[in-house]
CSV table of C-alpha atoms in Angstrom, one decimal:
chain,number,residue,atom,x,y,z
A,1,UNK,CA,0.0,0.0,0.0
A,2,UNK,CA,1.3,3.5,-1.0
A,3,UNK,CA,0.8,6.4,1.3
A,4,UNK,CA,1.1,10.1,1.6
A,5,UNK,CA,1.6,11.7,5.0
A,6,UNK,CA,0.8,8.3,6.5
A,7,UNK,CA,-2.7,8.1,4.8
A,8,UNK,CA,-3.6,4.9,2.9
A,9,UNK,CA,-4.9,5.6,-0.7
A,10,UNK,CA,-5.4,2.1,-2.2
A,11,UNK,CA,-9.1,1.5,-3.0
A,12,UNK,CA,-10.3,-0.1,0.2
A,13,UNK,CA,-13.8,1.3,-0.5
A,14,UNK,CA,-13.8,1.9,-4.2
A,15,UNK,CA,-11.9,-1.3,-5.0
A,16,UNK,CA,-9.6,0.7,-7.4
A,17,UNK,CA,-5.9,0.0,-7.5
A,18,UNK,CA,-5.2,3.7,-6.9
A,19,UNK,CA,-1.4,3.2,-6.6
A,20,UNK,CA,-1.1,1.7,-10.0
A,21,UNK,CA,-3.4,4.4,-11.4
A,22,UNK,CA,-1.2,7.1,-9.9
A,23,UNK,CA,2.0,5.5,-11.2
A,24,UNK,CA,0.6,5.2,-14.7
A,25,UNK,CA,-0.4,8.9,-14.6
A,26,UNK,CA,3.0,9.9,-13.3
A,27,UNK,CA,4.8,7.9,-16.0
A,28,UNK,CA,2.8,9.8,-18.6
A,29,UNK,CA,3.4,13.1,-16.9
A,30,UNK,CA,7.1,12.5,-16.4
A,31,UNK,CA,7.7,11.8,-20.1
A,32,UNK,CA,9.1,15.3,-20.7
A,33,UNK,CA,11.6,14.8,-17.9
A,34,UNK,CA,12.6,11.3,-19.4
A,35,UNK,CA,13.2,13.0,-22.7
A,36,UNK,CA,15.4,15.6,-21.0
A,37,UNK,CA,17.4,12.9,-19.3
A,38,UNK,CA,17.9,11.1,-22.6
A,39,UNK,CA,19.1,14.4,-24.1
A,40,UNK,CA,21.5,14.8,-21.2
A,41,UNK,CA,23.0,11.4,-21.8
A,42,UNK,CA,23.2,11.9,-25.6
A,43,UNK,CA,24.9,15.3,-25.2
A,44,UNK,CA,27.3,14.0,-22.6
A,45,UNK,CA,28.3,11.2,-25.0
A,46,UNK,CA,28.9,13.8,-27.7
A,47,UNK,CA,31.0,15.9,-25.2
A,48,UNK,CA,33.1,12.9,-24.3
A,49,UNK,CA,33.7,12.1,-28.0
A,50,UNK,CA,34.6,15.7,-28.7
A,51,UNK,CA,37.0,15.9,-25.8
A,52,UNK,CA,38.8,12.7,-26.9
A,53,UNK,CA,39.1,14.1,-30.5
A,54,UNK,CA,40.2,17.5,-29.2
A,55,UNK,CA,43.0,15.8,-27.2
A,56,UNK,CA,44.0,13.7,-30.2
A,57,UNK,CA,44.1,16.8,-32.5
A,58,UNK,CA,46.1,18.7,-29.9
A,59,UNK,CA,48.7,15.8,-29.9
A,60,UNK,CA,48.8,16.0,-33.7
A,61,UNK,CA,49.5,19.8,-33.4
A,62,UNK,CA,52.4,19.1,-31.1
A,63,UNK,CA,53.8,16.4,-33.4
A,64,UNK,CA,53.4,18.6,-36.5
A,65,UNK,CA,55.1,21.6,-34.7
A,66,UNK,CA,58.1,19.4,-34.0
A,67,UNK,CA,58.2,18.0,-37.5
A,68,UNK,CA,58.0,21.4,-39.2
A,69,UNK,CA,61.5,22.3,-37.8
A,70,UNK,CA,64.0,22.9,-40.6
A,71,UNK,CA,66.2,20.2,-39.2
A,72,UNK,CA,63.5,17.6,-38.6
A,73,UNK,CA,65.1,15.3,-41.3
A,74,UNK,CA,68.7,16.1,-40.2
A,75,UNK,CA,69.3,12.5,-39.1
A,76,UNK,CA,72.8,11.1,-39.9
A,77,UNK,CA,74.6,7.9,-39.0
A,78,UNK,CA,78.4,7.5,-38.6
A,79,UNK,CA,80.6,4.5,-39.2
A,80,UNK,CA,84.3,3.9,-38.7
A,81,UNK,CA,86.8,1.7,-40.5
A,82,UNK,CA,88.3,0.7,-37.1
A,83,UNK,CA,86.8,-0.7,-34.0
A,84,UNK,CA,89.2,1.6,-32.1
A,85,UNK,CA,87.3,4.6,-33.2
A,86,UNK,CA,83.5,5.2,-32.8
A,87,UNK,CA,81.6,8.2,-34.0
A,88,UNK,CA,78.2,9.7,-33.2
A,89,UNK,CA,76.3,12.4,-35.0
A,90,UNK,CA,74.0,15.3,-34.2
A,91,UNK,CA,71.5,17.4,-36.2
A,92,UNK,CA,74.2,19.8,-37.4
A,93,UNK,CA,76.2,17.0,-39.1
A,94,UNK,CA,76.5,16.6,-42.9
A,95,UNK,CA,77.2,13.7,-45.1
A,96,UNK,CA,80.9,13.0,-46.0
A,97,UNK,CA,84.0,11.2,-44.8
A,98,UNK,CA,87.3,12.1,-43.2
A,99,UNK,CA,90.5,10.4,-42.1
A,100,UNK,CA,92.3,10.6,-38.7
A,101,UNK,CA,95.2,9.1,-37.0
A,102,UNK,CA,95.0,8.3,-33.3
A,103,UNK,CA,98.3,9.4,-31.8
A,104,UNK,CA,97.4,8.8,-28.1
A,105,UNK,CA,94.6,7.9,-25.8
A,106,UNK,CA,93.7,9.8,-22.7
A,107,UNK,CA,94.9,8.4,-19.4
A,108,UNK,CA,94.9,9.4,-15.7
A,109,UNK,CA,98.2,9.6,-13.8
A,110,UNK,CA,98.9,6.6,-11.5
A,111,UNK,CA,101.9,6.4,-9.2
A,112,UNK,CA,103.0,4.2,-6.3
A,113,UNK,CA,105.1,5.1,-3.4
A,114,UNK,CA,108.1,3.2,-2.2
A,115,UNK,CA,107.3,0.4,0.4
A,116,UNK,CA,106.8,1.8,3.9
A,117,UNK,CA,105.6,0.8,7.3
A,118,UNK,CA,104.1,4.2,8.0
A,119,UNK,CA,104.0,7.7,6.4
A,120,UNK,CA,107.4,9.2,6.5
A,121,UNK,CA,108.2,12.4,8.3
A,122,UNK,CA,108.6,15.3,5.9
A,123,UNK,CA,109.2,19.0,6.0
A,124,UNK,CA,109.7,20.9,9.2
A,125,UNK,CA,106.7,19.7,11.2
A,126,UNK,CA,106.4,16.8,13.6
A,127,UNK,CA,102.7,16.2,12.8
A,128,UNK,CA,102.0,13.7,9.9
A,129,UNK,CA,101.1,15.8,6.9
A,130,UNK,CA,101.0,15.5,3.1
A,131,UNK,CA,100.3,17.9,0.3
A,132,UNK,CA,98.9,17.2,-3.2
A,133,UNK,CA,99.9,19.7,-5.9
A,134,UNK,CA,98.0,19.7,-9.2
A,135,UNK,CA,99.3,20.6,-12.7
A,136,UNK,CA,98.6,24.3,-12.1
A,137,UNK,CA,100.6,24.4,-8.9
A,138,UNK,CA,97.6,24.6,-6.6
A,139,UNK,CA,98.5,22.9,-3.3
A,140,UNK,CA,96.0,21.0,-1.1
A,141,UNK,CA,97.0,20.4,2.5
A,142,UNK,CA,95.9,17.1,4.0
A,143,UNK,CA,96.2,16.3,7.7
A,144,UNK,CA,95.7,12.6,8.4
A,145,UNK,CA,94.7,11.4,11.9
A,146,UNK,CA,98.0,9.6,12.3
A,147,UNK,CA,101.0,8.4,10.2
A,148,UNK,CA,99.4,4.9,9.7
A,149,UNK,CA,98.9,3.9,6.1
A,150,UNK,CA,95.2,3.5,6.6
A,151,UNK,CA,94.8,7.0,7.9
A,152,UNK,CA,96.8,8.4,5.1
A,153,UNK,CA,94.6,6.6,2.5
A,154,UNK,CA,91.5,7.7,4.2
A,155,UNK,CA,92.6,11.3,4.4
A,156,UNK,CA,93.5,11.4,0.7
A,157,UNK,CA,90.2,9.8,-0.3
A,158,UNK,CA,88.2,12.3,1.8
A,159,UNK,CA,89.9,15.3,0.3
A,160,UNK,CA,88.8,17.4,-2.7
A,161,UNK,CA,92.2,17.3,-4.5
A,162,UNK,CA,90.9,15.0,-7.2
A,163,UNK,CA,93.2,12.1,-6.3
A,164,UNK,CA,92.4,8.7,-4.9
A,165,UNK,CA,94.6,6.5,-2.8
A,166,UNK,CA,94.9,2.7,-2.4
A,167,UNK,CA,96.8,0.6,0.1
A,168,UNK,CA,98.8,-2.2,-1.5
A,169,UNK,CA,100.7,-4.9,0.5
A,170,UNK,CA,104.4,-5.1,-0.1
A,171,UNK,CA,105.9,-7.8,2.1
A,172,UNK,CA,107.9,-7.0,5.3
A,173,UNK,CA,111.0,-4.9,6.2
A,174,UNK,CA,114.2,-6.2,7.7
A,175,UNK,CA,112.5,-6.4,11.1
A,176,UNK,CA,109.6,-8.4,9.9
A,177,UNK,CA,107.2,-5.5,10.0
A,178,UNK,CA,104.5,-5.4,7.3
A,179,UNK,CA,105.2,-2.9,4.5
A,180,UNK,CA,102.8,-1.2,2.1
A,181,UNK,CA,102.8,0.9,-0.9
A,182,UNK,CA,100.3,3.6,-1.5
A,183,UNK,CA,98.9,3.9,-5.0
A,184,UNK,CA,97.8,7.4,-6.0
A,185,UNK,CA,95.5,7.8,-9.0
A,186,UNK,CA,94.0,11.0,-10.6
A,187,UNK,CA,90.2,11.0,-10.6
A,188,UNK,CA,90.2,12.3,-14.2
A,189,UNK,CA,92.1,11.7,-17.4
A,190,UNK,CA,94.1,14.2,-19.3
A,191,UNK,CA,97.4,16.2,-18.9
A,192,UNK,CA,95.6,18.8,-16.8
A,193,UNK,CA,94.9,16.2,-14.1
A,194,UNK,CA,98.6,15.6,-13.4
A,195,UNK,CA,99.7,15.8,-9.7
A,196,UNK,CA,102.5,15.5,-7.2
A,197,UNK,CA,102.5,14.0,-3.7
A,198,UNK,CA,104.6,15.5,-0.9
A,199,UNK,CA,105.3,14.5,2.7
A,200,UNK,CA,104.9,17.8,4.5
A,201,UNK,CA,102.7,20.9,4.4
A,202,UNK,CA,102.2,23.3,1.4
A,203,UNK,CA,104.6,25.7,3.2
A,204,UNK,CA,107.2,22.9,3.3
A,205,UNK,CA,106.6,22.4,-0.5
A,206,UNK,CA,107.2,26.1,-1.1
A,207,UNK,CA,110.3,26.1,1.1
A,208,UNK,CA,111.6,23.1,-0.7
A,209,UNK,CA,111.8,21.0,2.4
A,210,UNK,CA,109.0,18.6,1.6
A,211,UNK,CA,109.7,15.1,0.3
A,212,UNK,CA,108.4,14.2,-3.2
A,213,UNK,CA,106.9,10.8,-2.5
A,214,UNK,CA,106.7,9.7,-6.2
A,215,UNK,CA,110.3,10.8,-6.8
A,216,UNK,CA,111.8,8.7,-4.0
A,217,UNK,CA,113.8,5.6,-4.7
A,218,UNK,CA,111.5,2.6,-5.0
A,219,UNK,CA,108.6,4.6,-6.1
A,220,UNK,CA,107.3,4.7,-9.7
A,221,UNK,CA,104.9,6.5,-12.0
A,222,UNK,CA,102.9,3.7,-13.6
A,223,UNK,CA,100.9,6.0,-16.0
A,224,UNK,CA,101.6,9.6,-16.8
A,225,UNK,CA,98.7,12.1,-17.1
A,226,UNK,CA,98.0,12.2,-20.8
A,227,UNK,CA,95.6,13.8,-23.3
A,228,UNK,CA,94.0,11.9,-26.1
A,229,UNK,CA,95.4,13.0,-29.5
A,230,UNK,CA,94.2,12.7,-33.1
A,231,UNK,CA,95.6,14.1,-36.3
A,232,UNK,CA,93.5,15.2,-39.2
A,233,UNK,CA,94.9,15.5,-42.8
A,234,UNK,CA,98.1,13.6,-41.7
A,235,UNK,CA,101.0,13.9,-44.0
A,236,UNK,CA,99.7,17.0,-45.7
A,237,UNK,CA,100.4,20.7,-45.4
A,238,UNK,CA,97.1,21.0,-43.6
A,239,UNK,CA,98.0,18.5,-40.9
A,240,UNK,CA,96.2,19.4,-37.7
A,241,UNK,CA,96.6,17.8,-34.3
A,242,UNK,CA,93.8,18.0,-31.8
A,243,UNK,CA,93.9,17.0,-28.1
A,244,UNK,CA,91.2,16.1,-25.6
A,245,UNK,CA,91.4,15.5,-21.8
A,246,UNK,CA,89.1,12.5,-22.4
A,247,UNK,CA,88.9,9.9,-25.2
A,248,UNK,CA,85.9,11.7,-26.7
A,249,UNK,CA,86.4,14.6,-29.1
A,250,UNK,CA,83.1,16.5,-29.0
A,251,UNK,CA,82.2,18.1,-32.3
A,252,UNK,CA,85.5,17.1,-34.0
A,253,UNK,CA,83.6,18.2,-37.0
A,254,UNK,CA,80.2,20.1,-36.8
A,255,UNK,CA,77.7,17.6,-35.4
A,256,UNK,CA,80.3,14.7,-35.3
A,257,UNK,CA,81.9,13.4,-32.1
A,258,UNK,CA,84.6,10.8,-32.1
A,259,UNK,CA,85.7,8.4,-29.3
A,260,UNK,CA,89.0,6.6,-29.5
A,261,UNK,CA,90.2,3.6,-27.5
A,262,UNK,CA,93.6,2.7,-28.9
A,263,UNK,CA,96.5,4.6,-30.5
A,264,UNK,CA,97.7,3.5,-34.0
A,265,UNK,CA,99.7,5.0,-36.8
A,266,UNK,CA,97.2,3.6,-39.3
A,267,UNK,CA,94.6,6.2,-40.6
A,268,UNK,CA,91.0,5.5,-39.7
A,269,UNK,CA,88.2,6.6,-42.0
A,270,UNK,CA,85.0,8.0,-40.4
A,271,UNK,CA,82.0,8.1,-42.8
A,272,UNK,CA,78.9,10.2,-42.1
A,273,UNK,CA,75.8,9.4,-44.2
A,274,UNK,CA,72.1,10.5,-44.2
A,275,UNK,CA,70.0,8.3,-42.0
A,276,UNK,CA,67.1,7.8,-44.3
A,277,UNK,CA,65.5,5.3,-41.9
A,278,UNK,CA,65.2,7.7,-39.0
A,279,UNK,CA,64.2,10.6,-41.4
A,280,UNK,CA,61.6,8.3,-42.9
A,281,UNK,CA,60.3,7.5,-39.4
A,282,UNK,CA,59.8,11.2,-38.8
A,283,UNK,CA,57.7,11.7,-41.9
A,284,UNK,CA,55.8,8.4,-41.3
A,285,UNK,CA,54.9,9.4,-37.7
A,286,UNK,CA,53.2,12.6,-39.0
A,287,UNK,CA,51.2,10.6,-41.5
A,288,UNK,CA,50.2,8.1,-38.8
A,289,UNK,CA,49.1,11.0,-36.6
A,290,UNK,CA,47.0,12.5,-39.3
A,291,UNK,CA,45.4,9.1,-40.1
A,292,UNK,CA,44.6,8.5,-36.4
A,293,UNK,CA,42.6,11.8,-36.3
A,294,UNK,CA,40.8,11.1,-39.6
A,295,UNK,CA,39.9,7.5,-38.5
A,296,UNK,CA,38.4,8.7,-35.2
A,297,UNK,CA,36.3,11.3,-37.0
A,298,UNK,CA,35.1,8.7,-39.6
A,299,UNK,CA,34.2,6.1,-37.0
A,300,UNK,CA,32.1,8.5,-34.9
A,301,UNK,CA,30.5,10.0,-38.0
A,302,UNK,CA,29.3,6.8,-39.5
A,303,UNK,CA,25.6,6.0,-39.9
A,304,UNK,CA,24.6,2.6,-38.6
A,305,UNK,CA,21.6,0.6,-39.9
A,306,UNK,CA,20.0,-1.8,-37.5
A,307,UNK,CA,16.6,-3.2,-36.4
A,308,UNK,CA,14.7,-2.7,-33.2
A,309,UNK,CA,13.0,-5.4,-31.1
A,310,UNK,CA,9.9,-5.2,-33.3
A,311,UNK,CA,11.9,-5.8,-36.4
A,312,UNK,CA,11.7,-2.2,-37.7
A,313,UNK,CA,14.7,-0.8,-39.5
A,314,UNK,CA,16.5,1.9,-37.4
A,315,UNK,CA,19.0,4.3,-38.8
A,316,UNK,CA,21.3,5.9,-36.1
A,317,UNK,CA,24.2,8.3,-36.4
A,318,UNK,CA,27.4,8.6,-34.3
A,319,UNK,CA,28.2,11.6,-32.1
A,320,UNK,CA,29.9,13.4,-35.0
A,321,UNK,CA,27.2,12.7,-37.6
A,322,UNK,CA,26.2,16.0,-39.1
A,323,UNK,CA,28.6,18.0,-36.9
A,324,UNK,CA,29.9,20.8,-39.1
A,325,UNK,CA,32.6,21.8,-36.7
A,326,UNK,CA,34.1,18.3,-36.8
A,327,UNK,CA,33.7,18.1,-40.5
A,328,UNK,CA,35.5,21.4,-41.0
A,329,UNK,CA,38.4,20.2,-38.8
A,330,UNK,CA,38.6,17.0,-40.8
A,331,UNK,CA,38.6,18.9,-44.1
A,332,UNK,CA,41.2,21.4,-42.9
A,333,UNK,CA,43.7,18.6,-41.9
A,334,UNK,CA,43.1,16.7,-45.2
A,335,UNK,CA,43.7,19.9,-47.2
A,336,UNK,CA,46.8,20.8,-45.2
A,337,UNK,CA,48.4,17.4,-45.8
A,338,UNK,CA,47.4,17.0,-49.5
A,339,UNK,CA,47.9,20.4,-51.1
A,340,UNK,CA,50.9,20.9,-53.3
A,341,UNK,CA,54.2,22.5,-52.1
A,342,UNK,CA,55.8,24.8,-54.6
A,343,UNK,CA,53.9,23.2,-57.4
A,344,UNK,CA,54.9,19.6,-56.3
A,345,UNK,CA,52.4,17.1,-55.0
A,346,UNK,CA,53.3,15.4,-51.7
A,347,UNK,CA,52.9,12.1,-53.5
A,348,UNK,CA,56.2,12.8,-55.3
A,349,UNK,CA,57.8,12.4,-51.9
A,350,UNK,CA,55.9,9.4,-50.8
A,351,UNK,CA,52.9,11.0,-49.1
A,352,UNK,CA,49.7,10.3,-51.0
A,353,UNK,CA,45.9,10.5,-50.3
A,354,UNK,CA,43.5,7.6,-50.8
A,355,UNK,CA,39.9,7.7,-52.0
A,356,UNK,CA,38.6,7.4,-48.5
A,357,UNK,CA,40.5,10.5,-47.4
A,358,UNK,CA,43.3,8.6,-45.5
A,359,UNK,CA,47.0,8.9,-46.3
A,360,UNK,CA,49.7,6.4,-47.3
A,361,UNK,CA,53.4,6.8,-46.7
A,362,UNK,CA,55.9,5.1,-49.1
A,363,UNK,CA,59.2,4.7,-47.3
A,364,UNK,CA,61.1,3.8,-50.4
A,365,UNK,CA,59.9,6.7,-52.4
A,366,UNK,CA,60.6,9.1,-49.5
A,367,UNK,CA,64.1,7.8,-49.1
A,368,UNK,CA,64.8,8.2,-52.8
A,369,UNK,CA,63.5,11.8,-52.8
A,370,UNK,CA,65.6,12.5,-49.7
A,371,UNK,CA,68.7,11.2,-51.3
A,372,UNK,CA,68.1,13.1,-54.6
A,373,UNK,CA,66.9,16.3,-53.1
A,374,UNK,CA,67.5,16.6,-49.3
A,375,UNK,CA,66.7,20.4,-49.2
A,376,UNK,CA,63.5,20.0,-51.3
A,377,UNK,CA,62.3,17.0,-49.3
A,378,UNK,CA,62.9,18.9,-46.0
A,379,UNK,CA,61.0,21.9,-47.3
A,380,UNK,CA,58.1,19.7,-48.4
A,381,UNK,CA,57.8,18.0,-45.1
A,382,UNK,CA,58.2,21.2,-43.1
A,383,UNK,CA,55.5,23.0,-45.2
A,384,UNK,CA,53.0,20.1,-44.8
A,385,UNK,CA,53.8,19.9,-41.1
A,386,UNK,CA,53.4,23.6,-40.6
A,387,UNK,CA,50.0,23.6,-42.4
A,388,UNK,CA,48.8,20.6,-40.4
A,389,UNK,CA,50.0,22.3,-37.1
A,390,UNK,CA,48.0,25.4,-38.0
A,391,UNK,CA,44.9,23.4,-38.9
A,392,UNK,CA,45.1,21.3,-35.7
A,393,UNK,CA,45.7,24.4,-33.5
A,394,UNK,CA,42.7,26.1,-35.1
A,395,UNK,CA,40.5,23.3,-33.9
A,396,UNK,CA,42.1,22.4,-30.5
A,397,UNK,CA,43.5,25.6,-29.1
A,398,UNK,CA,42.4,25.7,-25.5
A,399,UNK,CA,41.2,29.3,-25.8
A,400,UNK,CA,40.1,29.9,-29.4
A,401,UNK,CA,39.8,26.4,-30.9
A,402,UNK,CA,36.6,25.6,-32.7
A,403,UNK,CA,36.3,22.2,-31.1
A,404,UNK,CA,37.1,23.7,-27.7
A,405,UNK,CA,34.3,26.2,-28.3
A,406,UNK,CA,31.8,23.5,-29.2
A,407,UNK,CA,32.7,21.5,-26.1
A,408,UNK,CA,32.1,24.5,-23.9
A,409,UNK,CA,28.8,25.2,-25.6
A,410,UNK,CA,27.7,21.5,-25.2
A,411,UNK,CA,28.7,21.6,-21.5
A,412,UNK,CA,26.4,24.7,-21.1
A,413,UNK,CA,23.6,22.8,-22.7
A,414,UNK,CA,24.1,19.9,-20.2
A,415,UNK,CA,24.1,22.3,-17.3
A,416,UNK,CA,20.8,23.8,-18.5
A,417,UNK,CA,19.2,20.4,-19.1
A,418,UNK,CA,20.2,19.2,-15.7
A,419,UNK,CA,18.6,22.3,-14.2
A,420,UNK,CA,15.4,21.5,-16.1
A,421,UNK,CA,15.5,17.9,-14.9
A,422,UNK,CA,15.8,19.2,-11.3
A,423,UNK,CA,12.8,21.5,-11.8
A,424,UNK,CA,10.8,18.6,-13.1
A,425,UNK,CA,11.7,16.6,-9.9
A,426,UNK,CA,10.0,19.2,-7.8
A,427,UNK,CA,7.0,19.5,-10.2
A,428,UNK,CA,6.5,15.7,-10.3
A,429,UNK,CA,6.8,15.4,-6.6
A,430,UNK,CA,4.1,18.0,-6.1
A,431,UNK,CA,1.9,16.4,-8.8
A,432,UNK,CA,2.2,12.9,-7.2
A,433,UNK,CA,1.3,14.4,-3.8
A,434,UNK,CA,-1.8,16.1,-5.4
A,435,UNK,CA,-3.0,12.9,-7.0
A,436,UNK,CA,-2.5,10.9,-3.9
A,437,UNK,CA,-4.4,13.5,-1.9
A,438,UNK,CA,-7.3,13.5,-4.5
A,439,UNK,CA,-7.6,9.7,-4.4
A,440,UNK,CA,-7.4,9.7,-0.6
A,441,UNK,CA,-10.2,12.2,-0.5
A,442,UNK,CA,-12.3,10.1,-3.0
A,443,UNK,CA,-11.9,7.1,-0.8
A,444,UNK,CA,-13.0,9.1,2.3
A,445,UNK,CA,-16.1,10.5,0.4
A,446,UNK,CA,-17.0,7.0,-0.9
A,447,UNK,CA,-16.7,5.6,2.6
A,448,UNK,CA,-19.0,8.4,3.9
A,449,UNK,CA,-21.6,7.8,1.2
A,450,UNK,CA,-21.5,4.1,1.9
A,451,UNK,CA,-22.1,4.7,5.5
A,452,UNK,CA,-25.1,6.9,4.7
A,453,UNK,CA,-26.4,4.3,2.3
A,454,UNK,CA,-26.2,1.7,5.0
A,455,UNK,CA,-27.9,3.9,7.5
A,456,UNK,CA,-30.7,4.7,5.1
A,457,UNK,CA,-31.2,1.1,4.3
A,458,UNK,CA,-31.4,0.2,7.9
A,459,UNK,CA,-34.0,2.9,8.5
A,460,UNK,CA,-36.1,1.8,5.7
A,461,UNK,CA,-36.1,-1.7,6.9
A,462,UNK,CA,-37.4,-0.5,10.3
A,463,UNK,CA,-40.6,1.0,8.9
A,464,UNK,CA,-43.9,-0.9,9.7
A,465,UNK,CA,-45.4,-2.8,6.8
A,466,UNK,CA,-48.9,-1.5,5.7
A,467,UNK,CA,-51.4,-3.8,4.2
A,468,UNK,CA,-53.7,-2.2,1.7
A,469,UNK,CA,-55.7,-5.3,0.7
């Protein structure tokens, strides 16, 4: 039994199913609200589709903006005739080859002290001390905790002098006491990382009273500090020697860096060639991005034929069917990618349009065009990418984009529709209350009439019977 304010309304007197009657009336009266809710759902579906497309077109705009750069196809690869030389390229490289001779590889200085049981006294002080002097003459004073080899090693390794120390066992002395050598190594390669090790303070070094540890009897310099060295145009009047503190020569030629690993008197040939595979991937990515947008629009614009539960044919469109803003965005992108560049069709460079509006990319044709006309191919791709970027930005710009504007408009429509739905909630609630009140009053009146009828019948039954013969 349904009720309003606690009053029963089902037809106890009338026999009517008033709850069902009211529900049927409310279903009919709520049809406008049902239609509004359906419109909200449909519009929200369209908004979601538009937002997805807008994001996709914005991504295409970003890709096209990168692709339109005048060096977007400046991809090169370098090879070497020797495994002792490797080369890498940047966007400023150009095709060609050159020879070089590796005269030396970079190395860090490594020296070992003579065998000792503890750090020797040096200079004028009694406190254990040592000084590291770099190639520029800068001295770094180091004060170890004691003269023990372990404390010396720890103090060196904790300093900022750019030198590392290592304790190496070296037998025993004449008294059977364990002896050690200390290996000193520069932290970096190159001649500029050379160093000297002294027993004593920097003042002692200046005074000439400090002991040069690596110049003592029994000590040795295992590796000298050395720059890497290569020679270009060897044996000619233009011979040129170049050095590097590391084994890598950055921008040895514009956009070409070389790393060496072994010295040799034999010349090594480095060849730089256009990387058509990488360049082709750049162009292919743009075509793929364009096709992705066009496919999304086509899918959501398609008209679908189906049948309903009664077997009737139903024709339904997608969220983009008949949407002129989406159609304009589609046409603008297609036009941007297919229009000629300086009188030449993009198909001459491997970018062609199909009958369905999608695009194909021919890697082989593009590579041939790039090899025959690098500048023309770059200009073609940059122009197409620039036009696509403009078309995509026109649609997806977050402030003035046409799709962005449509999304905002559709969102306003949903807000208005939801407001109308809420108003209908109040209206229908009031209507149901009115109907329930009417039917409740009807039942009350019928009950009163029924009571009067019963009373009248009872009164009539009590009257005396008159015989009239």
